[in-house]
Amino acid sequence: MSKDAADRQKAEGVQVLTALMESVERRLKELMKEIEDKQETTEKQAEGLIKDLEQEVSELMERSSEVEQLSRSEDHLHLLQSFSSLKAALCTKDWTEVRVHPPSYEGTVGRAVETLRKDMKKKLEKTELKRVQQDAVDVTLDPDTANPYLILSDDGKQVNHGDVRKKLPDNPERFSYCVCVLGEQSFSSGRFYFEVQVKGKTDWDLGVSTESINRKGKIRLIPQNGFWTVWLRNGSEYSACAAPPVRLCLRSGPQKVGVFVDYEEGLVSFYDVDAAALIYSFTGCSFTEKLFPYFSPGLYQGVKNSAPLIICPMWPIHGASTRPVVDTLLALCWPRTVSALAPDVGLMCTLIKPCNNNMCRNIIVQK
């Protein structure tokens, strides 16, 4: 492991553990407040009952004193006149069923721990997504592999299904039956990551495939046939294409899907980018040949499923030199002083995506 990689790992570890400690402290404060609030509510209830009881005792003592004074009176007429008011019963509460129930703390700690666990799971997933995004690569669609019904954008970043079959040469690389297309780039080692916008679609397939897959007939998307993919069907049915298929229960449909591959580890993972959540992972894979990004926009059905699959721009691209990008950004932001601000000391932008000419100087740091 290089020093830069080790430093990144250290920084990620510190970030995660710091977030963990902050979450624990925050949840501990919330737990203490919940317990204190319950205790305060119980104490106020008890104080209210005590006040009512003291009021009744005071009224009874006052009535007792009045009766005692009348009993000593020799004025019988006054006694008869006063008795009518004294014989009325006081409005008292039936205290036989009154109880002050102490607050129940059962499950309070468990709920706090479960909330903390969910918070940490979300933080770890965000950290994991940021980590794999560091291996982003530039992917473009290969027109020589595209099914004749597919429509590719000029920049090779978008694909959707059309209703007209184009007259294209039936070269060995082209899919003749299934409406799919591969990426131009191939990978036979290391790690790589790319993102695809699937917003507005009701059907799609995404993943990676080997070079030797069948391209001239019906395809079954399973690892045994050289495909590691997930798909969407009918707008809400998500599955990992294994044998047998694995039904995926997602809280909400992803608008953008990230695909990550670690060739040596035999790992293919899919992420809901906006939610920073893992969708599914194929593990223990044994790769022996080139892997290509795999895309299928699904069938066009009128207005339904008409949106294209869009390969999202990733910045910076893994393995690309950041110096030309930084020079360009500096020139855009501070054109008069770019030479003074960017001497040959090696600068690196800490952003993942470009700032569209609104970049703060604070994000430029020395390596």
Short mmCIF file of C-alpha atoms in Angstrom, two decimals:
data_model
loop_
_atom_site.label_atom_id
_atom_site.label_comp_id
_atom_site.label_asym_id
_atom_site.label_seq_id
_atom_site.Cartn_x
_atom_site.Cartn_y
_atom_site.Cartn_z
CA MET A 1 0.00 0.00 0.00
CA SER A 2 1.39 3.41 -1.00
CA LYS A 3 1.78 6.23 1.51
CA ASP A 4 -1.03 8.20 -0.15
CA ALA A 5 -3.36 5.20 0.05
CA ALA A 6 -2.41 4.62 3.68
CA ASP A 7 -3.07 8.29 4.47
CA ARG A 8 -6.48 8.05 2.81
CA GLN A 9 -7.31 4.94 4.83
CA LYS A 10 -6.27 6.71 8.03
CA ALA A 11 -8.37 9.75 7.16
CA GLU A 12 -11.40 7.58 6.39
CA GLY A 13 -10.94 5.68 9.67
CA VAL A 14 -10.71 8.88 11.68
CA GLN A 15 -13.77 10.29 9.91
CA VAL A 16 -15.89 7.19 10.56
CA LEU A 17 -14.85 6.80 14.21
CA THR A 18 -15.32 10.51 14.86
CA ALA A 19 -18.82 10.28 13.40
CA LEU A 20 -19.45 7.23 15.59
CA MET A 21 -18.40 9.06 18.75
CA GLU A 22 -20.51 12.08 17.83
CA SER A 23 -23.53 9.85 17.19
CA VAL A 24 -23.05 8.03 20.50
CA GLU A 25 -22.82 11.33 22.39
CA ARG A 26 -25.87 12.72 20.61
CA ARG A 27 -27.95 9.59 21.23
CA LEU A 28 -26.82 9.49 24.87
CA LYS A 29 -28.04 13.06 25.37
CA GLU A 30 -31.35 12.20 23.71
CA LEU A 31 -31.71 9.11 25.91
CA MET A 32 -31.02 11.08 29.09
CA LYS A 33 -33.51 13.75 28.04
CA GLU A 34 -36.19 11.13 27.31
CA ILE A 35 -35.73 9.55 30.75
CA GLU A 36 -35.70 12.95 32.48
CA ASP A 37 -38.84 14.05 30.60
CA LYS A 38 -40.68 10.89 31.68
CA GLN A 39 -39.58 11.38 35.29
CA GLU A 40 -40.60 15.05 35.22
CA THR A 41 -44.05 14.14 33.86
CA THR A 42 -44.54 11.57 36.63
CA GLU A 43 -43.41 14.02 39.31
CA LYS A 44 -45.81 16.69 38.03
CA GLN A 45 -48.65 14.16 38.09
CA ALA A 46 -47.83 13.21 41.70
CA GLU A 47 -47.54 16.86 42.73
CA GLY A 48 -50.96 17.58 41.21
CA LEU A 49 -52.55 14.69 43.11
CA ILE A 50 -50.90 15.75 46.37
CA LYS A 51 -52.19 19.29 45.87
CA ASP A 52 -55.74 18.00 45.30
CA LEU A 53 -55.52 15.78 48.38
CA GLU A 54 -54.21 18.60 50.55
CA GLN A 55 -57.07 20.81 49.35
CA GLU A 56 -59.64 18.17 50.34
CA VAL A 57 -58.00 17.67 53.76
CA SER A 58 -58.05 21.43 54.31
CA GLU A 59 -61.76 21.62 53.41
CA LEU A 60 -62.58 18.68 55.68
CA MET A 61 -60.69 20.23 58.58
CA GLU A 62 -62.53 23.50 58.03
CA ARG A 63 -65.90 21.67 57.99
CA SER A 64 -64.94 19.77 61.14
CA SER A 65 -64.09 23.02 62.91
CA GLU A 66 -67.45 24.56 61.92
CA VAL A 67 -69.37 21.50 63.16
CA GLU A 68 -67.51 21.52 66.45
CA GLN A 69 -68.33 25.20 66.99
CA LEU A 70 -72.04 24.59 66.27
CA SER A 71 -72.12 21.67 68.65
CA ARG A 72 -71.18 24.03 71.46
CA SER A 73 -73.84 26.60 70.54
CA GLU A 74 -76.86 26.97 72.85
CA ASP A 75 -78.78 28.89 70.21
CA HIS A 76 -80.86 26.07 68.78
CA LEU A 77 -82.40 28.27 66.09
CA HIS A 78 -78.94 29.19 64.81
CA LEU A 79 -77.96 25.52 64.93
CA LEU A 80 -80.92 24.53 62.76
CA GLN A 81 -80.27 27.37 60.29
CA SER A 82 -76.56 26.49 59.93
CA PHE A 83 -77.06 22.73 59.75
CA SER A 84 -78.75 22.89 56.34
CA SER A 85 -75.56 24.33 54.80
CA LEU A 86 -73.25 21.97 56.68
CA LYS A 87 -75.09 18.80 55.80
CA ALA A 88 -74.30 19.22 52.07
CA ALA A 89 -71.55 16.72 51.15
CA LEU A 90 -68.20 18.07 50.17
CA CYS A 91 -67.07 17.40 46.59
CA THR A 92 -64.32 14.89 47.22
CA LYS A 93 -62.47 12.47 44.95
CA ASP A 94 -62.58 8.70 45.31
CA TRP A 95 -58.94 8.04 46.11
CA THR A 96 -59.24 4.25 46.32
CA GLU A 97 -58.36 3.79 42.63
CA VAL A 98 -55.85 6.61 42.31
CA ARG A 99 -52.32 5.45 41.53
CA VAL A 100 -49.14 7.17 40.48
CA HIS A 101 -47.51 4.79 38.01
CA PRO A 102 -43.74 5.15 37.74
CA PRO A 103 -42.56 5.67 34.14
CA SER A 104 -41.64 2.57 32.17
CA TYR A 105 -38.18 2.65 30.67
CA GLU A 106 -38.54 -0.76 29.07
CA GLY A 107 -37.17 -0.67 25.54
CA THR A 108 -35.88 2.90 25.86
CA VAL A 109 -32.23 1.89 25.71
CA GLY A 110 -32.93 -0.69 23.02
CA ARG A 111 -34.64 1.89 20.83
CA ALA A 112 -31.76 4.31 21.32
CA VAL A 113 -29.23 1.63 20.35
CA GLU A 114 -31.28 0.67 17.28
CA THR A 115 -31.47 4.31 16.18
CA LEU A 116 -27.72 4.60 16.66
CA ARG A 117 -27.18 1.42 14.64
CA LYS A 118 -29.24 2.81 11.76
CA ASP A 119 -27.37 6.12 11.89
CA MET A 120 -24.02 4.38 11.78
CA LYS A 121 -25.12 2.05 8.98
CA LYS A 122 -26.06 5.08 6.91
CA LYS A 123 -22.77 6.85 7.69
CA LEU A 124 -20.75 3.74 6.82
CA GLU A 125 -22.64 3.30 3.55
CA LYS A 126 -21.92 6.92 2.61
CA THR A 127 -18.24 6.43 3.44
CA GLU A 128 -18.15 3.20 1.43
CA LEU A 129 -19.76 4.89 -1.58
CA LYS A 130 -17.24 7.74 -1.43
CA ARG A 131 -14.45 5.17 -1.30
CA VAL A 132 -15.57 3.28 -4.40
CA GLN A 133 -16.25 6.55 -6.24
CA GLN A 134 -12.52 7.20 -6.07
CA ASP A 135 -12.17 4.42 -8.67
CA ALA A 136 -14.45 6.18 -11.17
CA VAL A 137 -13.66 5.60 -14.83
CA ASP A 138 -14.83 7.27 -18.02
CA VAL A 139 -17.23 4.94 -19.83
CA THR A 140 -18.64 5.43 -23.32
CA LEU A 141 -20.98 3.17 -25.26
CA ASP A 142 -19.57 1.02 -28.05
CA PRO A 143 -21.72 1.49 -31.18
CA ASP A 144 -20.25 -1.68 -32.73
CA THR A 145 -21.96 -3.75 -30.00
CA ALA A 146 -25.33 -1.97 -29.97
CA ASN A 147 -28.49 -3.78 -31.01
CA PRO A 148 -29.88 -2.21 -34.25
CA TYR A 149 -32.98 -0.96 -32.41
CA LEU A 150 -30.91 1.08 -29.96
CA ILE A 151 -30.35 4.82 -30.34
CA LEU A 152 -27.00 6.08 -29.03
CA SER A 153 -26.18 9.74 -28.46
CA ASP A 154 -23.30 11.29 -30.40
CA ASP A 155 -21.14 11.47 -27.29
CA GLY A 156 -21.76 7.81 -26.46
CA LYS A 157 -23.25 8.61 -23.05
CA GLN A 158 -26.96 7.93 -23.62
CA VAL A 159 -28.96 5.02 -25.00
CA ASN A 160 -32.65 4.28 -25.49
CA HIS A 161 -34.75 1.88 -27.52
CA GLY A 162 -36.30 2.98 -30.79
CA ASP A 163 -39.07 1.49 -32.92
CA VAL A 164 -37.04 1.35 -36.14
CA ARG A 165 -34.37 -1.27 -36.80
CA LYS A 166 -31.33 0.41 -38.32
CA LYS A 167 -29.43 -1.24 -41.15
CA LEU A 168 -26.12 -2.04 -39.48
CA PRO A 169 -23.47 -4.64 -40.25
CA ASP A 170 -23.97 -7.84 -38.28
CA ASN A 171 -20.42 -7.88 -36.96
CA PRO A 172 -19.45 -10.47 -34.31
CA GLU A 173 -19.50 -7.89 -31.51
CA ARG A 174 -23.09 -6.74 -32.12
CA PHE A 175 -26.10 -7.96 -30.12
CA SER A 176 -28.55 -9.13 -32.76
CA TYR A 177 -31.52 -10.13 -30.58
CA CYS A 178 -31.34 -8.50 -27.14
CA VAL A 179 -31.59 -4.72 -26.88
CA CYS A 180 -28.30 -4.10 -25.11
CA VAL A 181 -24.91 -2.50 -25.64
CA LEU A 182 -21.48 -2.72 -24.03
CA GLY A 183 -19.07 -0.02 -23.01
CA GLU A 184 -16.03 0.61 -25.19
CA GLN A 185 -13.66 0.28 -22.23
CA SER A 186 -12.59 -3.11 -20.94
CA PHE A 187 -11.00 -4.03 -17.60
CA SER A 188 -8.90 -7.06 -16.74
CA SER A 189 -7.47 -5.99 -13.37
CA GLY A 190 -7.89 -3.52 -10.54
CA ARG A 191 -11.05 -1.69 -9.55
CA PHE A 192 -13.44 0.49 -11.51
CA TYR A 193 -16.71 2.33 -10.91
CA PHE A 194 -19.29 4.09 -13.06
CA GLU A 195 -22.74 5.64 -12.54
CA VAL A 196 -25.86 5.52 -14.69
CA GLN A 197 -28.98 7.66 -14.43
CA VAL A 198 -32.13 5.51 -14.63
CA LYS A 199 -34.64 8.23 -13.75
CA GLY A 200 -38.02 7.91 -15.45
CA LYS A 201 -37.49 4.33 -16.60
CA THR A 202 -39.66 1.30 -15.92
CA ASP A 203 -37.26 -1.33 -17.33
CA TRP A 204 -33.46 -1.52 -17.47
CA ASP A 205 -30.49 -3.86 -17.02
CA LEU A 206 -27.08 -2.75 -15.70
CA GLY A 207 -23.85 -4.45 -14.78
CA VAL A 208 -20.79 -5.99 -16.39
CA SER A 209 -20.16 -8.88 -18.75
CA THR A 210 -17.24 -10.87 -20.09
CA GLU A 211 -15.93 -10.54 -23.62
CA SER A 212 -16.94 -14.06 -24.65
CA ILE A 213 -20.69 -13.74 -23.97
CA ASN A 214 -23.28 -14.85 -26.50
CA ARG A 215 -24.41 -11.91 -28.62
CA LYS A 216 -26.45 -13.57 -31.37
CA GLY A 217 -29.49 -14.98 -29.66
CA LYS A 218 -31.55 -14.94 -26.52
CA ILE A 219 -29.53 -14.18 -23.42
CA ARG A 220 -29.97 -15.39 -19.88
CA LEU A 221 -28.36 -12.87 -17.54
CA ILE A 222 -26.59 -15.07 -15.00
CA PRO A 223 -22.95 -15.21 -13.85
CA GLN A 224 -22.53 -18.68 -15.39
CA ASN A 225 -23.12 -17.04 -18.79
CA GLY A 226 -20.73 -14.17 -18.10
CA PHE A 227 -23.19 -11.54 -16.80
CA TRP A 228 -23.28 -9.86 -13.37
CA THR A 229 -26.30 -7.58 -13.51
CA VAL A 230 -29.35 -6.20 -11.74
CA TRP A 231 -32.55 -5.21 -13.48
CA LEU A 232 -35.85 -3.36 -13.10
CA ARG A 233 -39.10 -4.68 -14.52
CA ASN A 234 -42.61 -3.16 -14.58
CA GLY A 235 -41.49 -0.01 -12.78
CA SER A 236 -41.04 -1.56 -9.33
CA GLU A 237 -39.69 -5.12 -9.57
CA TYR A 238 -35.95 -5.18 -8.87
CA SER A 239 -33.86 -8.34 -9.10
CA ALA A 240 -30.25 -9.42 -9.02
CA CYS A 241 -29.76 -11.67 -12.02
CA ALA A 242 -28.37 -14.76 -10.32
CA ALA A 243 -29.42 -18.39 -10.62
CA PRO A 244 -32.08 -18.33 -9.26
CA PRO A 245 -32.87 -14.58 -9.41
CA VAL A 246 -32.74 -12.66 -6.13
CA ARG A 247 -35.74 -10.39 -5.59
CA LEU A 248 -34.60 -7.04 -4.19
CA CYS A 249 -36.83 -5.15 -1.77
CA LEU A 250 -35.89 -1.49 -2.10
CA ARG A 251 -37.53 1.26 -0.06
CA SER A 252 -37.59 3.53 -3.08
CA GLY A 253 -36.51 3.22 -6.67
CA PRO A 254 -32.99 4.51 -7.34
CA GLN A 255 -32.66 7.43 -9.73
CA LYS A 256 -28.96 6.81 -10.24
CA VAL A 257 -27.17 3.47 -9.97
CA GLY A 258 -23.46 3.04 -9.27
CA VAL A 259 -21.62 -0.09 -10.43
CA PHE A 260 -18.34 -1.07 -8.74
CA VAL A 261 -16.02 -3.93 -9.64
CA ASP A 262 -12.96 -5.22 -7.81
CA TYR A 263 -11.46 -7.65 -10.31
CA GLU A 264 -9.00 -9.38 -7.98
CA GLU A 265 -11.51 -9.64 -5.12
CA GLY A 266 -14.18 -11.06 -7.42
CA LEU A 267 -16.69 -8.41 -6.34
CA VAL A 268 -19.46 -6.64 -8.27
CA SER A 269 -21.55 -4.18 -6.25
CA PHE A 270 -24.50 -1.97 -7.12
CA TYR A 271 -25.39 1.23 -5.25
CA ASP A 272 -28.32 3.61 -5.00
CA VAL A 273 -26.18 6.73 -5.39
CA ASP A 274 -28.61 9.33 -4.02
CA ALA A 275 -29.44 7.21 -0.96
CA ALA A 276 -25.78 6.09 -0.61
CA ALA A 277 -27.13 2.57 -0.07
CA LEU A 278 -25.86 -0.79 -1.26
CA ILE A 279 -28.39 -2.49 -3.54
CA TYR A 280 -26.69 -5.84 -4.05
CA SER A 281 -23.25 -7.48 -4.31
CA PHE A 282 -22.04 -10.49 -6.24
CA THR A 283 -19.17 -11.93 -4.20
CA GLY A 284 -16.68 -14.73 -4.74
CA CYS A 285 -16.67 -14.21 -8.50
CA SER A 286 -13.81 -15.68 -10.53
CA PHE A 287 -12.86 -13.38 -13.40
CA THR A 288 -10.51 -14.75 -16.04
CA GLU A 289 -11.14 -12.45 -19.00
CA LYS A 290 -11.91 -8.86 -19.85
CA LEU A 291 -14.98 -7.24 -18.30
CA PHE A 292 -17.12 -4.67 -20.09
CA PRO A 293 -19.83 -2.36 -18.70
CA TYR A 294 -23.23 -3.71 -19.79
CA PHE A 295 -26.36 -1.66 -20.50
CA SER A 296 -29.92 -2.35 -21.61
CA PRO A 297 -32.52 0.46 -21.64
CA GLY A 298 -35.38 -2.05 -21.97
CA LEU A 299 -38.07 -1.97 -24.61
CA TYR A 300 -39.67 1.30 -25.71
CA GLN A 301 -43.42 1.16 -25.05
CA GLY A 302 -44.84 4.43 -26.30
CA VAL A 303 -44.45 7.05 -23.60
CA LYS A 304 -43.67 4.31 -21.11
CA ASN A 305 -39.94 3.64 -20.61
CA SER A 306 -38.99 6.26 -23.20
CA ALA A 307 -36.31 7.88 -21.01
CA PRO A 308 -32.71 7.00 -21.92
CA LEU A 309 -30.06 5.41 -19.77
CA ILE A 310 -27.47 8.13 -19.17
CA ILE A 311 -23.86 7.47 -18.17
CA CYS A 312 -23.10 10.12 -15.58
CA PRO A 313 -19.91 12.19 -15.74
CA MET A 314 -17.50 11.26 -12.97
CA TRP A 315 -14.79 13.68 -11.83
CA PRO A 316 -11.91 13.22 -11.26
CA ILE A 317 -11.51 10.12 -13.40
CA HIS A 318 -9.46 7.36 -11.80
CA GLY A 319 -5.92 7.32 -13.19
CA ALA A 320 -6.26 10.67 -14.95
CA SER A 321 -3.90 13.53 -14.27
CA THR A 322 -5.59 16.21 -12.18
CA ARG A 323 -3.06 18.92 -13.08
CA PRO A 324 -4.66 20.02 -16.41
CA VAL A 325 -8.08 20.14 -14.75
CA VAL A 326 -6.79 22.24 -11.86
CA ASP A 327 -4.98 24.60 -14.23
CA THR A 328 -8.20 25.07 -16.20
CA LEU A 329 -10.26 25.72 -13.06
CA LEU A 330 -7.70 28.18 -11.75
CA ALA A 331 -7.67 29.97 -15.08
CA LEU A 332 -11.47 30.19 -15.07
CA CYS A 333 -11.66 31.44 -11.50
CA TRP A 334 -8.60 33.72 -11.36
CA PRO A 335 -7.38 34.28 -14.94
CA ARG A 336 -5.00 37.12 -14.10
CA THR A 337 -3.13 35.29 -11.37
CA VAL A 338 -3.13 31.68 -12.54
CA SER A 339 0.66 31.61 -12.98
CA ALA A 340 1.29 32.88 -9.49
CA LEU A 341 -1.35 30.67 -7.90
CA ALA A 342 -0.36 27.46 -9.65
CA PRO A 343 3.40 27.07 -9.67
CA ASP A 344 4.76 23.58 -10.25
CA VAL A 345 4.15 22.40 -6.69
CA GLY A 346 1.41 19.89 -7.55
CA LEU A 347 -2.15 20.90 -6.75
CA MET A 348 -5.19 18.72 -6.27
CA CYS A 349 -8.88 19.62 -6.14
CA THR A 350 -10.71 17.99 -3.25
CA LEU A 351 -14.09 18.03 -5.01
CA ILE A 352 -15.52 14.91 -6.63
CA LYS A 353 -17.45 16.88 -9.23
CA PRO A 354 -16.64 20.15 -11.01
CA CYS A 355 -18.02 23.37 -9.62
CA ASN A 356 -19.08 24.87 -12.98
CA ASN A 357 -16.77 27.89 -12.70
CA ASN A 358 -17.93 28.75 -9.18
CA MET A 359 -15.03 27.14 -7.36
CA CYS A 360 -13.82 28.44 -4.01
CA ARG A 361 -10.08 28.82 -3.67
CA ASN A 362 -10.21 26.91 -0.39
CA ILE A 363 -10.80 23.63 -2.21
CA ILE A 364 -7.40 23.83 -3.91
CA VAL A 365 -4.78 22.31 -1.65
CA GLN A 366 -1.23 21.16 -2.00
CA LYS A 367 -0.70 17.43 -2.33
#
